[in-house]
Amino acid sequence: MYRWIRNTHLFLGLFAFLFLLMFGVSGVQMSHNAWFTSKPAVTENRVAVAPGSGDARPIARELMDRHGLRGELRQVQQTETGFRFRIVRPGTVHEVEYAAQSGEATVRTSVATF
């Protein structure tokens, strides 16, 4: 019986240690955020896309197929000149602004650091 209690205590302690360690590291990061560089890397590109599209989905599909963007289409807004939308996946956000007349899309990519 003693051996069973000792082993149970050991395994529960090791399991809880992982959560306590994560809690401690995240607490230090939140308290001393100047010690960590957590600014995302931002790049901006202009891409030629088929002009005159009436919907954001074909534009997003073309950007995904031909220009390597990956993620989920979100926050589609119609603007005076075309569309604005985001293609999102964990750690990466592609903000796309599309001008329908010129067929040009401005893609601003933010990649979060570790």
JSON list of N, CA and C in Angstrom, two decimals, residues 45-56 59 62-63 77-85 95-107:
[
{"chain": "A", "resi": 45, "resn": "ASN", "atom": "N", "xyz": [3.30, 43.31, -49.24]},
{"chain": "A", "resi": 45, "resn": "ASN", "atom": "CA", "xyz": [3.52, 43.02, -50.66]},
{"chain": "A", "resi": 45, "resn": "ASN", "atom": "C", "xyz": [2.33, 43.49, -51.47]},
{"chain": "A", "resi": 46, "resn": "ARG", "atom": "N", "xyz": [2.60, 43.83, -52.72]},
{"chain": "A", "resi": 46, "resn": "ARG", "atom": "CA", "xyz": [1.53, 44.14, -53.67]},
{"chain": "A", "resi": 46, "resn": "ARG", "atom": "C", "xyz": [1.47, 43.00, -54.68]},
{"chain": "A", "resi": 47, "resn": "VAL", "atom": "N", "xyz": [0.25, 42.52, -54.92]},
{"chain": "A", "resi": 47, "resn": "VAL", "atom": "CA", "xyz": [0.06, 41.35, -55.76]},
{"chain": "A", "resi": 47, "resn": "VAL", "atom": "C", "xyz": [-0.99, 41.65, -56.81]},
{"chain": "A", "resi": 48, "resn": "ALA", "atom": "N", "xyz": [-0.76, 41.23, -58.04]},
{"chain": "A", "resi": 48, "resn": "ALA", "atom": "CA", "xyz": [-1.75, 41.40, -59.11]},
{"chain": "A", "resi": 48, "resn": "ALA", "atom": "C", "xyz": [-2.74, 40.24, -59.04]},
{"chain": "A", "resi": 49, "resn": "VAL", "atom": "N", "xyz": [-4.04, 40.61, -59.02]},
{"chain": "A", "resi": 49, "resn": "VAL", "atom": "CA", "xyz": [-5.12, 39.63, -58.96]},
{"chain": "A", "resi": 49, "resn": "VAL", "atom": "C", "xyz": [-6.10, 39.99, -60.07]},
{"chain": "A", "resi": 50, "resn": "ALA", "atom": "N", "xyz": [-6.95, 39.05, -60.44]},
{"chain": "A", "resi": 50, "resn": "ALA", "atom": "CA", "xyz": [-7.93, 39.30, -61.51]},
{"chain": "A", "resi": 50, "resn": "ALA", "atom": "C", "xyz": [-8.82, 40.49, -61.13]},
{"chain": "A", "resi": 51, "resn": "PRO", "atom": "N", "xyz": [-8.93, 41.50, -62.01]},
{"chain": "A", "resi": 51, "resn": "PRO", "atom": "CA", "xyz": [-9.73, 42.69, -61.69]},
{"chain": "A", "resi": 51, "resn": "PRO", "atom": "C", "xyz": [-11.23, 42.42, -61.82]},
{"chain": "A", "resi": 52, "resn": "GLY", "atom": "N", "xyz": [-12.00, 43.24, -61.09]},
{"chain": "A", "resi": 52, "resn": "GLY", "atom": "CA", "xyz": [-13.45, 43.27, -61.24]},
{"chain": "A", "resi": 52, "resn": "GLY", "atom": "C", "xyz": [-14.23, 42.20, -60.53]},
{"chain": "A", "resi": 53, "resn": "SER", "atom": "N", "xyz": [-13.66, 41.53, -59.58]},
{"chain": "A", "resi": 53, "resn": "SER", "atom": "CA", "xyz": [-14.39, 40.48, -58.87]},
{"chain": "A", "resi": 53, "resn": "SER", "atom": "C", "xyz": [-15.41, 41.10, -57.92]},
{"chain": "A", "resi": 54, "resn": "GLY", "atom": "N", "xyz": [-16.59, 40.49, -57.85]},
{"chain": "A", "resi": 54, "resn": "GLY", "atom": "CA", "xyz": [-17.66, 41.02, -57.01]},
{"chain": "A", "resi": 54, "resn": "GLY", "atom": "C", "xyz": [-17.74, 40.39, -55.64]},
{"chain": "A", "resi": 55, "resn": "ASP", "atom": "N", "xyz": [-16.83, 39.45, -55.34]},
{"chain": "A", "resi": 55, "resn": "ASP", "atom": "CA", "xyz": [-16.87, 38.76, -54.07]},
{"chain": "A", "resi": 55, "resn": "ASP", "atom": "C", "xyz": [-15.44, 38.54, -53.58]},
{"chain": "A", "resi": 56, "resn": "ALA", "atom": "N", "xyz": [-15.28, 38.47, -52.26]},
{"chain": "A", "resi": 56, "resn": "ALA", "atom": "CA", "xyz": [-13.95, 38.31, -51.68]},
{"chain": "A", "resi": 56, "resn": "ALA", "atom": "C", "xyz": [-13.45, 36.87, -51.73]},
{"chain": "A", "resi": 59, "resn": "ILE", "atom": "N", "xyz": [-11.10, 35.97, -54.68]},
{"chain": "A", "resi": 59, "resn": "ILE", "atom": "CA", "xyz": [-9.82, 36.68, -54.51]},
{"chain": "A", "resi": 59, "resn": "ILE", "atom": "C", "xyz": [-8.97, 35.96, -53.48]},
{"chain": "A", "resi": 62, "resn": "GLU", "atom": "N", "xyz": [-7.64, 32.74, -54.96]},
{"chain": "A", "resi": 62, "resn": "GLU", "atom": "CA", "xyz": [-6.52, 32.98, -55.87]},
{"chain": "A", "resi": 62, "resn": "GLU", "atom": "C", "xyz": [-5.25, 33.29, -55.11]},
{"chain": "A", "resi": 63, "resn": "LEU", "atom": "N", "xyz": [-5.36, 34.09, -54.05]},
{"chain": "A", "resi": 63, "resn": "LEU", "atom": "CA", "xyz": [-4.18, 34.38, -53.23]},
{"chain": "A", "resi": 63, "resn": "LEU", "atom": "C", "xyz": [-3.64, 33.13, -52.57]},
{"chain": "A", "resi": 77, "resn": "GLN", "atom": "N", "xyz": [-14.99, 42.87, -45.43]},
{"chain": "A", "resi": 77, "resn": "GLN", "atom": "CA", "xyz": [-15.66, 44.17, -45.45]},
{"chain": "A", "resi": 77, "resn": "GLN", "atom": "C", "xyz": [-15.57, 44.73, -46.86]},
{"chain": "A", "resi": 78, "resn": "GLN", "atom": "N", "xyz": [-16.68, 45.27, -47.32]},
{"chain": "A", "resi": 78, "resn": "GLN", "atom": "CA", "xyz": [-16.68, 45.90, -48.63]},
{"chain": "A", "resi": 78, "resn": "GLN", "atom": "C", "xyz": [-16.31, 47.36, -48.45]},
{"chain": "A", "resi": 79, "resn": "THR", "atom": "N", "xyz": [-15.37, 47.84, -49.26]},
{"chain": "A", "resi": 79, "resn": "THR", "atom": "CA", "xyz": [-14.94, 49.23, -49.20]},
{"chain": "A", "resi": 79, "resn": "THR", "atom": "C", "xyz": [-15.38, 49.94, -50.48]},
{"chain": "A", "resi": 80, "resn": "GLU", "atom": "N", "xyz": [-15.05, 51.22, -50.58]},
{"chain": "A", "resi": 80, "resn": "GLU", "atom": "CA", "xyz": [-15.42, 51.99, -51.77]},
{"chain": "A", "resi": 80, "resn": "GLU", "atom": "C", "xyz": [-14.71, 51.48, -53.02]},
{"chain": "A", "resi": 81, "resn": "THR", "atom": "N", "xyz": [-13.49, 51.01, -52.84]},
{"chain": "A", "resi": 81, "resn": "THR", "atom": "CA", "xyz": [-12.70, 50.58, -53.99]},
{"chain": "A", "resi": 81, "resn": "THR", "atom": "C", "xyz": [-12.70, 49.07, -54.21]},
{"chain": "A", "resi": 82, "resn": "GLY", "atom": "N", "xyz": [-13.13, 48.29, -53.25]},
{"chain": "A", "resi": 82, "resn": "GLY", "atom": "CA", "xyz": [-13.09, 46.83, -53.41]},
{"chain": "A", "resi": 82, "resn": "GLY", "atom": "C", "xyz": [-13.45, 46.12, -52.12]},
{"chain": "A", "resi": 83, "resn": "PHE", "atom": "N", "xyz": [-12.49, 45.37, -51.59]},
{"chain": "A", "resi": 83, "resn": "PHE", "atom": "CA", "xyz": [-12.71, 44.59, -50.38]},
{"chain": "A", "resi": 83, "resn": "PHE", "atom": "C", "xyz": [-11.53, 44.69, -49.44]},
{"chain": "A", "resi": 84, "resn": "ARG", "atom": "N", "xyz": [-11.80, 44.42, -48.18]},
{"chain": "A", "resi": 84, "resn": "ARG", "atom": "CA", "xyz": [-10.77, 44.28, -47.16]},
{"chain": "A", "resi": 84, "resn": "ARG", "atom": "C", "xyz": [-11.14, 43.03, -46.37]},
{"chain": "A", "resi": 85, "resn": "PHE", "atom": "N", "xyz": [-10.17, 42.14, -46.20]},
{"chain": "A", "resi": 85, "resn": "PHE", "atom": "CA", "xyz": [-10.43, 40.92, -45.44]},
{"chain": "A", "resi": 85, "resn": "PHE", "atom": "C", "xyz": [-9.14, 40.40, -44.85]},
{"chain": "A", "resi": 95, "resn": "GLU", "atom": "N", "xyz": [-3.53, 40.51, -43.80]},
{"chain": "A", "resi": 95, "resn": "GLU", "atom": "CA", "xyz": [-4.55, 41.53, -44.00]},
{"chain": "A", "resi": 95, "resn": "GLU", "atom": "C", "xyz": [-4.49, 41.95, -45.47]},
{"chain": "A", "resi": 96, "resn": "VAL", "atom": "N", "xyz": [-5.58, 41.72, -46.19]},
{"chain": "A", "resi": 96, "resn": "VAL", "atom": "CA", "xyz": [-5.61, 41.96, -47.63]},
{"chain": "A", "resi": 96, "resn": "VAL", "atom": "C", "xyz": [-6.55, 43.11, -47.92]},
{"chain": "A", "resi": 97, "resn": "GLU", "atom": "N", "xyz": [-6.07, 44.06, -48.72]},
{"chain": "A", "resi": 97, "resn": "GLU", "atom": "CA", "xyz": [-6.90, 45.15, -49.21]},
{"chain": "A", "resi": 97, "resn": "GLU", "atom": "C", "xyz": [-6.88, 45.07, -50.73]},
{"chain": "A", "resi": 98, "resn": "TYR", "atom": "N", "xyz": [-8.05, 44.87, -51.32]},
{"chain": "A", "resi": 98, "resn": "TYR", "atom": "CA", "xyz": [-8.16, 44.61, -52.75]},
{"chain": "A", "resi": 98, "resn": "TYR", "atom": "C", "xyz": [-8.85, 45.78, -53.44]},
{"chain": "A", "resi": 99, "resn": "ALA", "atom": "N", "xyz": [-8.24, 46.29, -54.51]},
{"chain": "A", "resi": 99, "resn": "ALA", "atom": "CA", "xyz": [-8.82, 47.34, -55.34]},
{"chain": "A", "resi": 99, "resn": "ALA", "atom": "C", "xyz": [-9.39, 46.68, -56.59]},
{"chain": "A", "resi": 100, "resn": "ALA", "atom": "N", "xyz": [-10.71, 46.74, -56.76]},
{"chain": "A", "resi": 100, "resn": "ALA", "atom": "CA", "xyz": [-11.38, 46.02, -57.84]},
{"chain": "A", "resi": 100, "resn": "ALA", "atom": "C", "xyz": [-11.03, 46.56, -59.22]},
{"chain": "A", "resi": 101, "resn": "GLN", "atom": "N", "xyz": [-10.91, 47.88, -59.36]},
{"chain": "A", "resi": 101, "resn": "GLN", "atom": "CA", "xyz": [-10.64, 48.44, -60.69]},
{"chain": "A", "resi": 101, "resn": "GLN", "atom": "C", "xyz": [-9.25, 48.10, -61.20]},
{"chain": "A", "resi": 102, "resn": "SER", "atom": "N", "xyz": [-8.26, 48.21, -60.33]},
{"chain": "A", "resi": 102, "resn": "SER", "atom": "CA", "xyz": [-6.89, 47.95, -60.77]},
{"chain": "A", "resi": 102, "resn": "SER", "atom": "C", "xyz": [-6.52, 46.47, -60.69]},
{"chain": "A", "resi": 103, "resn": "GLY", "atom": "N", "xyz": [-7.25, 45.70, -59.90]},
{"chain": "A", "resi": 103, "resn": "GLY", "atom": "CA", "xyz": [-6.92, 44.29, -59.73]},
{"chain": "A", "resi": 103, "resn": "GLY", "atom": "C", "xyz": [-5.68, 44.07, -58.90]},
{"chain": "A", "resi": 104, "resn": "GLU", "atom": "N", "xyz": [-5.38, 45.01, -58.01]},
{"chain": "A", "resi": 104, "resn": "GLU", "atom": "CA", "xyz": [-4.19, 44.92, -57.18]},
{"chain": "A", "resi": 104, "resn": "GLU", "atom": "C", "xyz": [-4.59, 44.68, -55.73]},
{"chain": "A", "resi": 105, "resn": "ALA", "atom": "N", "xyz": [-3.92, 43.75, -55.11]},
{"chain": "A", "resi": 105, "resn": "ALA", "atom": "CA", "xyz": [-4.17, 43.44, -53.71]},
{"chain": "A", "resi": 105, "resn": "ALA", "atom": "C", "xyz": [-2.91, 43.78, -52.90]},
{"chain": "A", "resi": 106, "resn": "THR", "atom": "N", "xyz": [-3.09, 44.48, -51.81]},
{"chain": "A", "resi": 106, "resn": "THR", "atom": "CA", "xyz": [-2.00, 44.76, -50.88]},
{"chain": "A", "resi": 106, "resn": "THR", "atom": "C", "xyz": [-2.13, 43.77, -49.73]},
{"chain": "A", "resi": 107, "resn": "VAL", "atom": "N", "xyz": [-1.11, 42.96, -49.54]},
{"chain": "A", "resi": 107, "resn": "VAL", "atom": "CA", "xyz": [-1.11, 41.92, -48.52]},
{"chain": "A", "resi": 107, "resn": "VAL", "atom": "C", "xyz": [-0.11, 42.31, -47.43]}
]
